[in-house]
Tab-separated table of C-alpha atoms and ligand atoms in Angstrom:
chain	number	residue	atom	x	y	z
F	1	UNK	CA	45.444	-66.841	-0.486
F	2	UNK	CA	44.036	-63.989	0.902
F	3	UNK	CA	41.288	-63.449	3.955
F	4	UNK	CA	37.963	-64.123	2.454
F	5	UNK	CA	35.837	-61.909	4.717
F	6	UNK	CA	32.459	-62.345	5.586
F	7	UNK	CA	31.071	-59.275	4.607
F	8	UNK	CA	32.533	-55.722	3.186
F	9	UNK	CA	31.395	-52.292	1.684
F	10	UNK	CA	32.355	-52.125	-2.063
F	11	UNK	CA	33.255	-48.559	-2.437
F	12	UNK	CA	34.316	-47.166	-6.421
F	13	UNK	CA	35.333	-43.856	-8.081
F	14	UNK	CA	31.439	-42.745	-7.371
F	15	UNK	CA	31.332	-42.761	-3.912
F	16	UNK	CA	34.766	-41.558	-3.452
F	17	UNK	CA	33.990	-38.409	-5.737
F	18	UNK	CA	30.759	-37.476	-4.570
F	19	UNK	CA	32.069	-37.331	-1.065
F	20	UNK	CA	34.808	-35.023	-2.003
F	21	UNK	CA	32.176	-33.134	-3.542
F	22	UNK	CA	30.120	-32.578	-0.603
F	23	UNK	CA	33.588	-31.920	0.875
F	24	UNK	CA	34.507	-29.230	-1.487
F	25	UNK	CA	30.611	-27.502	-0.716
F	26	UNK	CA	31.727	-27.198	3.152
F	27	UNK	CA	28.328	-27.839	4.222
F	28	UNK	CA	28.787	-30.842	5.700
F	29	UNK	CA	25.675	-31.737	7.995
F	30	UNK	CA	22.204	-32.469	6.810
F	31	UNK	CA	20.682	-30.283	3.567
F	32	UNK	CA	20.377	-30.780	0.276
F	33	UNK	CA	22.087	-33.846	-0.542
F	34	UNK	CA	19.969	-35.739	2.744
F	35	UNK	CA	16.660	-34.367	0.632
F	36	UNK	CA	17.544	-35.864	-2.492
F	37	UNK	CA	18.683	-38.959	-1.298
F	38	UNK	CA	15.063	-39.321	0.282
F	39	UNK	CA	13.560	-38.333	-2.769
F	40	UNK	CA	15.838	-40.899	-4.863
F	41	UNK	CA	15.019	-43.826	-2.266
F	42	UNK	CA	11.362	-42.897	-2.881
F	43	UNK	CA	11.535	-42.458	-6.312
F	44	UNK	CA	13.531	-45.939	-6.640
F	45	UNK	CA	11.075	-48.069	-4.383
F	46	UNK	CA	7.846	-46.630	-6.533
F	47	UNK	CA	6.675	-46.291	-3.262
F	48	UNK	CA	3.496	-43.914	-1.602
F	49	UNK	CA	5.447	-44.448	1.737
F	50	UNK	CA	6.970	-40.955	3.089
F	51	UNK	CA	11.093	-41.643	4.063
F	52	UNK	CA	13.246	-40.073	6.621
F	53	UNK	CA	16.483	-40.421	6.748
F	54	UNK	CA	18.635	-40.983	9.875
F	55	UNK	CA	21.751	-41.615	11.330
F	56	UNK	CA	21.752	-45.514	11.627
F	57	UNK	CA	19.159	-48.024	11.532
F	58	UNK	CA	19.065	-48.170	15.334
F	59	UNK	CA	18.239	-44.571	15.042
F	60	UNK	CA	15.360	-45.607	13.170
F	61	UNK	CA	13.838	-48.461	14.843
F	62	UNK	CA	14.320	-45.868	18.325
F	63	UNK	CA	12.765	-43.597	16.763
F	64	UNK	CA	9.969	-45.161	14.987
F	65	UNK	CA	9.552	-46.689	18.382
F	66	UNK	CA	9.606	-43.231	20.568
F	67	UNK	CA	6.940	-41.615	17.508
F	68	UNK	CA	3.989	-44.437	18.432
F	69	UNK	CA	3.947	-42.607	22.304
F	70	UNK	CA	3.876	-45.734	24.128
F	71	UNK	CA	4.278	-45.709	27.857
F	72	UNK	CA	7.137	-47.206	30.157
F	73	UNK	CA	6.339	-50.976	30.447
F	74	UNK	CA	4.425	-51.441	27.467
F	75	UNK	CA	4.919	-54.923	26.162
F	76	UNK	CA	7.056	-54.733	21.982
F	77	UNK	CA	6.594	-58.590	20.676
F	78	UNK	CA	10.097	-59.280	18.868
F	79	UNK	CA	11.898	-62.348	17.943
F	80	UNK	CA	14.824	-63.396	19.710
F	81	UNK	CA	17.216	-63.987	17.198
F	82	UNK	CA	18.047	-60.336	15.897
F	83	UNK	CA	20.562	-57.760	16.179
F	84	UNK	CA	21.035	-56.437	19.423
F	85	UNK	CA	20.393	-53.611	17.936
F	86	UNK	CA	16.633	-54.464	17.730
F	87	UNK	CA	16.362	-54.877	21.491
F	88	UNK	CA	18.229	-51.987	22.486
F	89	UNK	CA	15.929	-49.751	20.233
F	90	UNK	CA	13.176	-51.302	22.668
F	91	UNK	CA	14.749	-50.705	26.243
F	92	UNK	CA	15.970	-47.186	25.482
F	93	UNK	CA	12.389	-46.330	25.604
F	94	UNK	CA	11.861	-48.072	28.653
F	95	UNK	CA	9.776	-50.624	26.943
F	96	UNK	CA	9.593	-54.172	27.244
F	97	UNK	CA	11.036	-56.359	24.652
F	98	UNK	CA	8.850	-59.755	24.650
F	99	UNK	CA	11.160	-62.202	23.197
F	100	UNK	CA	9.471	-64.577	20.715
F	101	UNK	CA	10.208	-68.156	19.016
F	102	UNK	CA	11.538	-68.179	15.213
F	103	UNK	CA	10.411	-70.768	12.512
F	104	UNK	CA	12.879	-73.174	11.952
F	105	UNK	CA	13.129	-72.846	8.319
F	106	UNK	CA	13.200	-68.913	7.901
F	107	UNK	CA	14.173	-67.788	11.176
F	108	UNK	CA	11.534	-65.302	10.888
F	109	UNK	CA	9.435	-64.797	14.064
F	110	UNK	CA	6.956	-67.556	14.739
F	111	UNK	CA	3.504	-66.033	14.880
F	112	UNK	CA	1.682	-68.622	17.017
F	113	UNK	CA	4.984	-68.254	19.578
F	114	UNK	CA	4.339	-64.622	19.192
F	115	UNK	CA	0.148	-64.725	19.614
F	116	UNK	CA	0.573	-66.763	23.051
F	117	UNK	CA	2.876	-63.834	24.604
F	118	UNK	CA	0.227	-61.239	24.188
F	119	UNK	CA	-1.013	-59.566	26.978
F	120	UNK	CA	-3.115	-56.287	27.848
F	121	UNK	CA	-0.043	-54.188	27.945
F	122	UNK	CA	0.982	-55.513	24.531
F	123	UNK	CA	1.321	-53.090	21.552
F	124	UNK	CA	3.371	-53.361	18.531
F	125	UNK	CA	5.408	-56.702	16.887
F	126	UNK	CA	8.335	-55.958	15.239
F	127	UNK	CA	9.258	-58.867	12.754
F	128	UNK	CA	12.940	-58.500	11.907
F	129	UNK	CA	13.923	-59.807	7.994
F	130	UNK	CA	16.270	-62.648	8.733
F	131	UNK	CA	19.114	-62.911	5.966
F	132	UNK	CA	16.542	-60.635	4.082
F	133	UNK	CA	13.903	-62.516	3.998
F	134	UNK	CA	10.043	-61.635	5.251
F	135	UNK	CA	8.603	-64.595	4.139
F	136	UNK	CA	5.588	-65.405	6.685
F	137	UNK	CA	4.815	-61.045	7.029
F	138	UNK	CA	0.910	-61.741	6.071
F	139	UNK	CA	0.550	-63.530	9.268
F	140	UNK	CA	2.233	-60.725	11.132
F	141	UNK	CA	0.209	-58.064	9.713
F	142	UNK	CA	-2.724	-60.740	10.410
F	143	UNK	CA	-2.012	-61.104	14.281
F	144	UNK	CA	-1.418	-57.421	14.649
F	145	UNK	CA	-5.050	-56.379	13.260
F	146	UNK	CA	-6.478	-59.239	15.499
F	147	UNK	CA	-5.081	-57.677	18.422
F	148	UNK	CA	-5.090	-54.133	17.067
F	149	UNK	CA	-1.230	-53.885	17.942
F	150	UNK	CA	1.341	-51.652	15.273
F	151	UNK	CA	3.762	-53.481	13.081
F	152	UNK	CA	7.290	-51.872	13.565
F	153	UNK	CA	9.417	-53.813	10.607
F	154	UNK	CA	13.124	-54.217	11.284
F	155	UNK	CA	14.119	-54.374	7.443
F	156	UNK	CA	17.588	-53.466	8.308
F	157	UNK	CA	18.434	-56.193	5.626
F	158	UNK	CA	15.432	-55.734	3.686
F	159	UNK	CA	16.894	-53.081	1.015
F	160	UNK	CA	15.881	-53.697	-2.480
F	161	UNK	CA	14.385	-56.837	-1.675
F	162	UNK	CA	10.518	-58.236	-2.431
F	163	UNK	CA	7.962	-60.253	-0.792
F	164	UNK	CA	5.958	-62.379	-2.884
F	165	UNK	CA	6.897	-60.033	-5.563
F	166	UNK	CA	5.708	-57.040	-3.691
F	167	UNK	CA	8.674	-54.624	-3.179
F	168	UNK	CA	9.457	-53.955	0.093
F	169	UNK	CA	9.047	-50.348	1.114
F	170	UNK	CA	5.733	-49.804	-0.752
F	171	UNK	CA	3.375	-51.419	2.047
F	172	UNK	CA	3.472	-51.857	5.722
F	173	UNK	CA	2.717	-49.791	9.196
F	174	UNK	CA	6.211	-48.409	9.817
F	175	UNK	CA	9.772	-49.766	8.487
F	176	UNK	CA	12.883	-49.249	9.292
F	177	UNK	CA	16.253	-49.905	6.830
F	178	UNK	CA	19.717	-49.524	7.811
F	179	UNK	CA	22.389	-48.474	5.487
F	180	UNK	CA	25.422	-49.367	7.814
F	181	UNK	CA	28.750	-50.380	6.020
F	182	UNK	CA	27.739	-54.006	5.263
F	183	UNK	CA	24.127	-53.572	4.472
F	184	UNK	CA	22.676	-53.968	0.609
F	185	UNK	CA	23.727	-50.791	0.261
F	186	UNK	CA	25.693	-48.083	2.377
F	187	UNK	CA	25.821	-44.514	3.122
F	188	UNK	CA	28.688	-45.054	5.556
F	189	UNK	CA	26.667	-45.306	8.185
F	190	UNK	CA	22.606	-44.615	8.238
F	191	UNK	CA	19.233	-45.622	8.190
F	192	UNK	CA	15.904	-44.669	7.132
F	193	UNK	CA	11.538	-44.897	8.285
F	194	UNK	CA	9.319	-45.148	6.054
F	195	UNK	CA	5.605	-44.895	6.518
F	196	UNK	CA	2.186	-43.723	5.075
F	197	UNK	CA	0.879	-42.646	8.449
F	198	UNK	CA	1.659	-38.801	8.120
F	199	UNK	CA	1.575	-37.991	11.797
F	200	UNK	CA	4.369	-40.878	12.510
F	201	UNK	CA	6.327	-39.138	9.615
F	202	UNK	CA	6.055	-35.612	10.858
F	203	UNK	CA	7.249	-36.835	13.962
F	204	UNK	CA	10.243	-38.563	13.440
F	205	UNK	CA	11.403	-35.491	11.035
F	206	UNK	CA	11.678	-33.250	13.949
F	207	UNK	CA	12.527	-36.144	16.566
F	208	UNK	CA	15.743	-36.804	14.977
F	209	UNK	CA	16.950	-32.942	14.725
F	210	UNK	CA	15.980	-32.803	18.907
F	211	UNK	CA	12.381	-31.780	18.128
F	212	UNK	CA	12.733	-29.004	16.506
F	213	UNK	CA	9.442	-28.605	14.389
F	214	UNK	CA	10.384	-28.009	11.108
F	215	UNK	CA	13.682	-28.243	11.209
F	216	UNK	CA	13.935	-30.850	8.420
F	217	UNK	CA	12.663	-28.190	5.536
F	218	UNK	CA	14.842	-25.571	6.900
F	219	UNK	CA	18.047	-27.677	6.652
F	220	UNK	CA	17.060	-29.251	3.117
F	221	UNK	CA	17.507	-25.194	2.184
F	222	UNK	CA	20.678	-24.500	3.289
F	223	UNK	CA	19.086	-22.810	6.488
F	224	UNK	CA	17.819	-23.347	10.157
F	225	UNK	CA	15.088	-22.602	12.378
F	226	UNK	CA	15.916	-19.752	15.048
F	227	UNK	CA	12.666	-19.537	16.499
F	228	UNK	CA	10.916	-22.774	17.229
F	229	UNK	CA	8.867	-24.938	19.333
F	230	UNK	CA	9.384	-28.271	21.120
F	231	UNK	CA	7.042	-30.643	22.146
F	232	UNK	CA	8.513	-33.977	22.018
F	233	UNK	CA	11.508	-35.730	22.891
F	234	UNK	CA	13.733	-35.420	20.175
F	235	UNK	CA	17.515	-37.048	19.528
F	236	UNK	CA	20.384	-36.397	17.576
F	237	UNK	CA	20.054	-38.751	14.881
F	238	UNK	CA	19.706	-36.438	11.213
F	239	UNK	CA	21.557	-37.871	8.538
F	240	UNK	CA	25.125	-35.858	6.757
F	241	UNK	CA	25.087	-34.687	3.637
F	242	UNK	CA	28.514	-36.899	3.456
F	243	UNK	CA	26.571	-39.816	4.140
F	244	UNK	CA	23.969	-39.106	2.123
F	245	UNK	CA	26.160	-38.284	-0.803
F	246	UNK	CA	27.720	-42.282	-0.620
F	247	UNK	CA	23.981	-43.664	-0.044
F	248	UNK	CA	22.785	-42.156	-3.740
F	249	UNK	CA	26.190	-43.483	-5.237
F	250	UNK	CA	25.688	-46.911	-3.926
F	251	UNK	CA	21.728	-46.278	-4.802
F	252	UNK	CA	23.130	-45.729	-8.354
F	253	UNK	CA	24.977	-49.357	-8.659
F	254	UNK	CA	21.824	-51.315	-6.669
F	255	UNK	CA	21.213	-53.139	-9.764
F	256	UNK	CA	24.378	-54.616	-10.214
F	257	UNK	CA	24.436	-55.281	-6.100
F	258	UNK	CA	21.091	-57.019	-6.644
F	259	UNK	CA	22.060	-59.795	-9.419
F	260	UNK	CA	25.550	-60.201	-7.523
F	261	UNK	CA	24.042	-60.960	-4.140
F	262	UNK	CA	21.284	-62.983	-6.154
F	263	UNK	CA	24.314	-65.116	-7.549
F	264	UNK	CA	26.491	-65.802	-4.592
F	265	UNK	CA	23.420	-67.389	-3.085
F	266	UNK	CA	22.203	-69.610	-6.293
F	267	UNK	CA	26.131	-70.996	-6.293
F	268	UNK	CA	26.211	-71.661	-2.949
F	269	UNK	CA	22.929	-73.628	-3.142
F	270	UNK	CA	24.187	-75.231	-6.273
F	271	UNK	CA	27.458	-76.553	-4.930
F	272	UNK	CA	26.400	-76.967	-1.445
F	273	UNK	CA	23.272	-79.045	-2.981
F	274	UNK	CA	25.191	-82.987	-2.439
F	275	UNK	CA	26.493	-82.404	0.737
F	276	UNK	CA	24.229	-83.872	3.393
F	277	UNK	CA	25.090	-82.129	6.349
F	278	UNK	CA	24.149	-78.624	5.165
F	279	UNK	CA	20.657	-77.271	5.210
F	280	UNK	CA	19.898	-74.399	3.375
F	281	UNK	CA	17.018	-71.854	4.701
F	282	UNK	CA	13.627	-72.032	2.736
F	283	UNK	CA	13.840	-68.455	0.991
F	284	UNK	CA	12.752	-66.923	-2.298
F	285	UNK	CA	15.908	-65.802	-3.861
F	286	UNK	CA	14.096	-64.522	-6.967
F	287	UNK	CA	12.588	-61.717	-3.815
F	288	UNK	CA	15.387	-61.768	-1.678
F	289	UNK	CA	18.412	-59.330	-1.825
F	290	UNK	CA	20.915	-61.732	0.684
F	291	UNK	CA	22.878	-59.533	2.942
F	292	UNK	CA	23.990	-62.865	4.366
F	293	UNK	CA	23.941	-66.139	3.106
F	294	UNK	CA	23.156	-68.643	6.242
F	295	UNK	CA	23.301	-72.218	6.415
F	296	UNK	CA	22.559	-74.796	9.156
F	297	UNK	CA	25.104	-77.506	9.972
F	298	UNK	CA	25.600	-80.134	12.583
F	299	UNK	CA	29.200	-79.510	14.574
F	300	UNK	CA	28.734	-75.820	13.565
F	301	UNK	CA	31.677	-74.906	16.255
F	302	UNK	CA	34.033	-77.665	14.348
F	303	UNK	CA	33.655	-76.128	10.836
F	304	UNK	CA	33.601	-72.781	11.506
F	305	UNK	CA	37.558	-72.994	13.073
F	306	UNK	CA	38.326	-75.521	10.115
F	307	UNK	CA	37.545	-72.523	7.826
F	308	UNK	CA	39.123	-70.359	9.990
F	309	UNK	CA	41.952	-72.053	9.622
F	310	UNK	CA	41.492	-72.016	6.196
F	311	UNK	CA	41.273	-67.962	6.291
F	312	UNK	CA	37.677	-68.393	5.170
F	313	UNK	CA	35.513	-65.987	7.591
F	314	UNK	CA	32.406	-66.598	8.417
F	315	UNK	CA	29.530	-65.163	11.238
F	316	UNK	CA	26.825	-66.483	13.175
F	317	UNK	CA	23.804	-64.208	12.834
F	318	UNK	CA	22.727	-63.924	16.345
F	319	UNK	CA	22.993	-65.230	19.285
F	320	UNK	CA	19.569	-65.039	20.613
F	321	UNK	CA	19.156	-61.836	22.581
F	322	UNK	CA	17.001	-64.020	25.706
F	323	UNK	CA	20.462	-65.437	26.306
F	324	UNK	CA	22.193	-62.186	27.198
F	325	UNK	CA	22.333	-60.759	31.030
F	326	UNK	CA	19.916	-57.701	30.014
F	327	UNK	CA	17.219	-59.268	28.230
F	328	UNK	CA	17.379	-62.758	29.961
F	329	UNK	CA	13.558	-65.003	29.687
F	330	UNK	CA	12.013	-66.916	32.855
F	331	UNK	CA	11.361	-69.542	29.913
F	332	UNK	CA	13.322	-70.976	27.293
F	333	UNK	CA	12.613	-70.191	22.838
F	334	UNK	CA	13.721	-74.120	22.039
F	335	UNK	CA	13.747	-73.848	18.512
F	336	UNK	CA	15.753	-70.448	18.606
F	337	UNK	CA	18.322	-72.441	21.506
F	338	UNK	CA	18.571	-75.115	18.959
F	339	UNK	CA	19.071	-72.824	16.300
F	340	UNK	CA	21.848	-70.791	17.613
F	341	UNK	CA	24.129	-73.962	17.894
F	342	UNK	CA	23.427	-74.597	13.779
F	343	UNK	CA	23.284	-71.417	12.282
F	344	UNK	CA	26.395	-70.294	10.103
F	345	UNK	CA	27.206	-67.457	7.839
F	346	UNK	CA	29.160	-67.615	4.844
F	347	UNK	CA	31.036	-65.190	3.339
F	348	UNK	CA	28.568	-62.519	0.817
F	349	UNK	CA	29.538	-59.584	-0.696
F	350	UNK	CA	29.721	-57.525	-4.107
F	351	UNK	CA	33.315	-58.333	-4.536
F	352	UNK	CA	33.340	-61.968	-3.768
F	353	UNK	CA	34.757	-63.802	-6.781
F	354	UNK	CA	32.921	-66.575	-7.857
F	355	UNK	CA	36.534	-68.482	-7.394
F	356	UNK	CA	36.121	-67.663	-3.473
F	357	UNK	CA	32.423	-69.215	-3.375
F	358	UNK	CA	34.386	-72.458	-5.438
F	359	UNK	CA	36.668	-72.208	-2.596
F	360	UNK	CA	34.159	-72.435	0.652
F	361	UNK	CA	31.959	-74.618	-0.432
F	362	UNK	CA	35.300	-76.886	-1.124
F	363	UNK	CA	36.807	-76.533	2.398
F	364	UNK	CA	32.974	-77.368	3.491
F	365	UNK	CA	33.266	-80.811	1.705
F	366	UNK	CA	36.818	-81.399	2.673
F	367	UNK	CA	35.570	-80.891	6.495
F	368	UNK	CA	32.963	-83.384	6.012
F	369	UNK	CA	34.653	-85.949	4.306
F	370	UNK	CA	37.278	-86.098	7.234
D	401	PLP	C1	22.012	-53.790	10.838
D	401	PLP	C2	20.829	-54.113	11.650
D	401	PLP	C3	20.262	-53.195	12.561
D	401	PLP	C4	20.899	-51.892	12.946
D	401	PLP	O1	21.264	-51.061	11.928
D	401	PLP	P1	22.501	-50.066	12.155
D	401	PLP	O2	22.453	-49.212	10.943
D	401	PLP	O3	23.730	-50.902	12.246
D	401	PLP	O4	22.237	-49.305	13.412
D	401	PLP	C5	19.106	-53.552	13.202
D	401	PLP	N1	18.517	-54.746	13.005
D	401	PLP	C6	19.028	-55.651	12.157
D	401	PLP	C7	18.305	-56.931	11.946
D	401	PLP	C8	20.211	-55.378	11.463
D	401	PLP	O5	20.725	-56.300	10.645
């Protein structure tokens, strides 16, 4: 039997041609197919929110980060168990990254952990959709008006999905998606803000073409600005017209992504249901999109080499970043600590065959039966 990998792009005829088409054009950087892929994520989400496209979804939590004019030491409330990614956005800017305590059924960040780590320097919370889910985001947006702090969202895995049947992307302070090669969907690499506050909006456009004001509109035509201004700090961080020619492909077949992610998850639940030693996390999979599927198990370490063994891959979504030489705590996140030595990812991707979700859940009863 073949590698079952954890996670994978699924890439058809559409992507494949409408990057040779862009190809053929030789105009490869960002113009109009970057403009219509905003207007096509905007037109798909329903949404009032303005979106800018960028180069990854790092690119967009940095620079949703660098828009808000924060100073060096101010205090960003995040939970610990996250992409590095999250973190890094934080300490490029010479801000602080408070790291916070997650609930122990969602793995979302624990408000009341969060709300005791508040101090005068504190200004924005960024709550980071575990395995998709933003379950517990009232209480976020709650906490952040009580303190009058800005809510940066790391939806990196948050594409397509709902919260109490509210879509996300259509309310919120500032979010950020990725569209990396794994994500819900792809555009090779990529990312995108979205926001309603207009200033914020205006100044990540020219922020990620190096602050060039209006640079954005220019490109979209075909053309660029010769004689410009610069007032802010600006990076290189525009999306391709190569990327964005795969991200409205894949934005084409979300549907069929949706109800096949949807799937993986209910049969996993299903089969996994009579085996004691597996918890499954409390989510909404009628709002969720799962870009991972993540149980929690007792001798984690044990059954992740069994189905290693077993060429069954699997991933541990994160190691908490307090744990790591750069962002190391003076005190400890117990439930996160506890967390990391349960949490396991199972394979969960477009192309995984039912037969292969059969086949984990299988190996995961033969371990325990042992
Ligand atoms: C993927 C991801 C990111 C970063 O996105 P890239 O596009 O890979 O830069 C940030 N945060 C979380 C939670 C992610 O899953």
């Amino acid at each position: 039997m073949n590698k079952i990998r954890l996670s994978k792009s699924s890439i058809s005829r559409l992507e494949k041609d409408a990057v040779c088409e862009v190809l053929d054009k030789e105009y490869l950087g960002m113009g109009e197919e970057v403009m219509k892929f905003e207007v096509a994520i905007k037109e798909y989400l329903d949404t009032k929110m303005d979106v800018v496209c960028v180069s990854t979804g790092t690119a967009a939590l940095h620079l949703a980060l660098s828009a808000l004019d924060l100073e060096n030491g101010d205090e960003i409330l995040v939970p610990t168990i996250t992409y590095v990614a999250t973190f890094q956005a934080i300490t490029a800017l010479g801000l602080k990254p408070i790291a916070c305590d997650v609930c122990d059924d969602t793995l979302f960040i624990d408000v009341n952990d969060a709300k005791k780590r508040i101090t005068s320097k504190t200004r924005v919370i960024m709550p980071v959709y575990y395995a998709s889910s933003s379950k517990g985001i009232k209480d976020v947006y709650n906490l952040a008006q009580e303190f009058n702090l800005r809510v940066v969202e790391d939806a990196a895995q948050g594409f397509g999905c709902l919260c109490d049947g509210q879509k996300i992307g259509t309310y919120g302070d500032i979010l950020c998606f990725s569209f990396d090669g794994v994500k819900n969907i792809t555009s090779g690499e990529g990312g995108a803000v979205l926001s309603c506050d207009k200033n914020i909006i205006e100044r990540i456009k020219d922020a990620r073409l190096l602050g060039v004001e209006k640079d954005s509109e220019k490109r979209f035509l075909g053309q660029r600005s010769w004689d410009f201004d610069v007032k802010f700090q600006g990076f290189r961080y525009h999306m391709s017209n190569i990327m964005a020619a795969i991200g409205l492909s894949q934005l084409s077949r979300i549907d069929e992504f949706i109800i096949k992610r949807r799937e993986i998850a209910r049969g996993y639940i299903k089969l996994l249901n009579d085996i004691d030693e597996i918890k499954i996390l409390n989510f909404d999979f009628d709002d969720i999109v799962p870009y991972v599927f993540v149980i929690k198990v007792n001798n984690r370490n044990e059954l992740r080499d069994f189905l290693m063994q077993n060429n069954i891959e699997t991933g541990i979504h994160y190691k908490p970043n307090h744990l790591l030489t750069k962002f190391r705590t003076d005190y400890s996140l117990p439930t996160s600590e506890k967390l990391y030595n349960e949490i396991l990812t199972l394979p969960c991707h477009f192309d995984l065959k039912f037969e292969e979700v059969i086949f984990v859940v299988e190996k995961i009863r033969e371990f325990y039966a042992k």
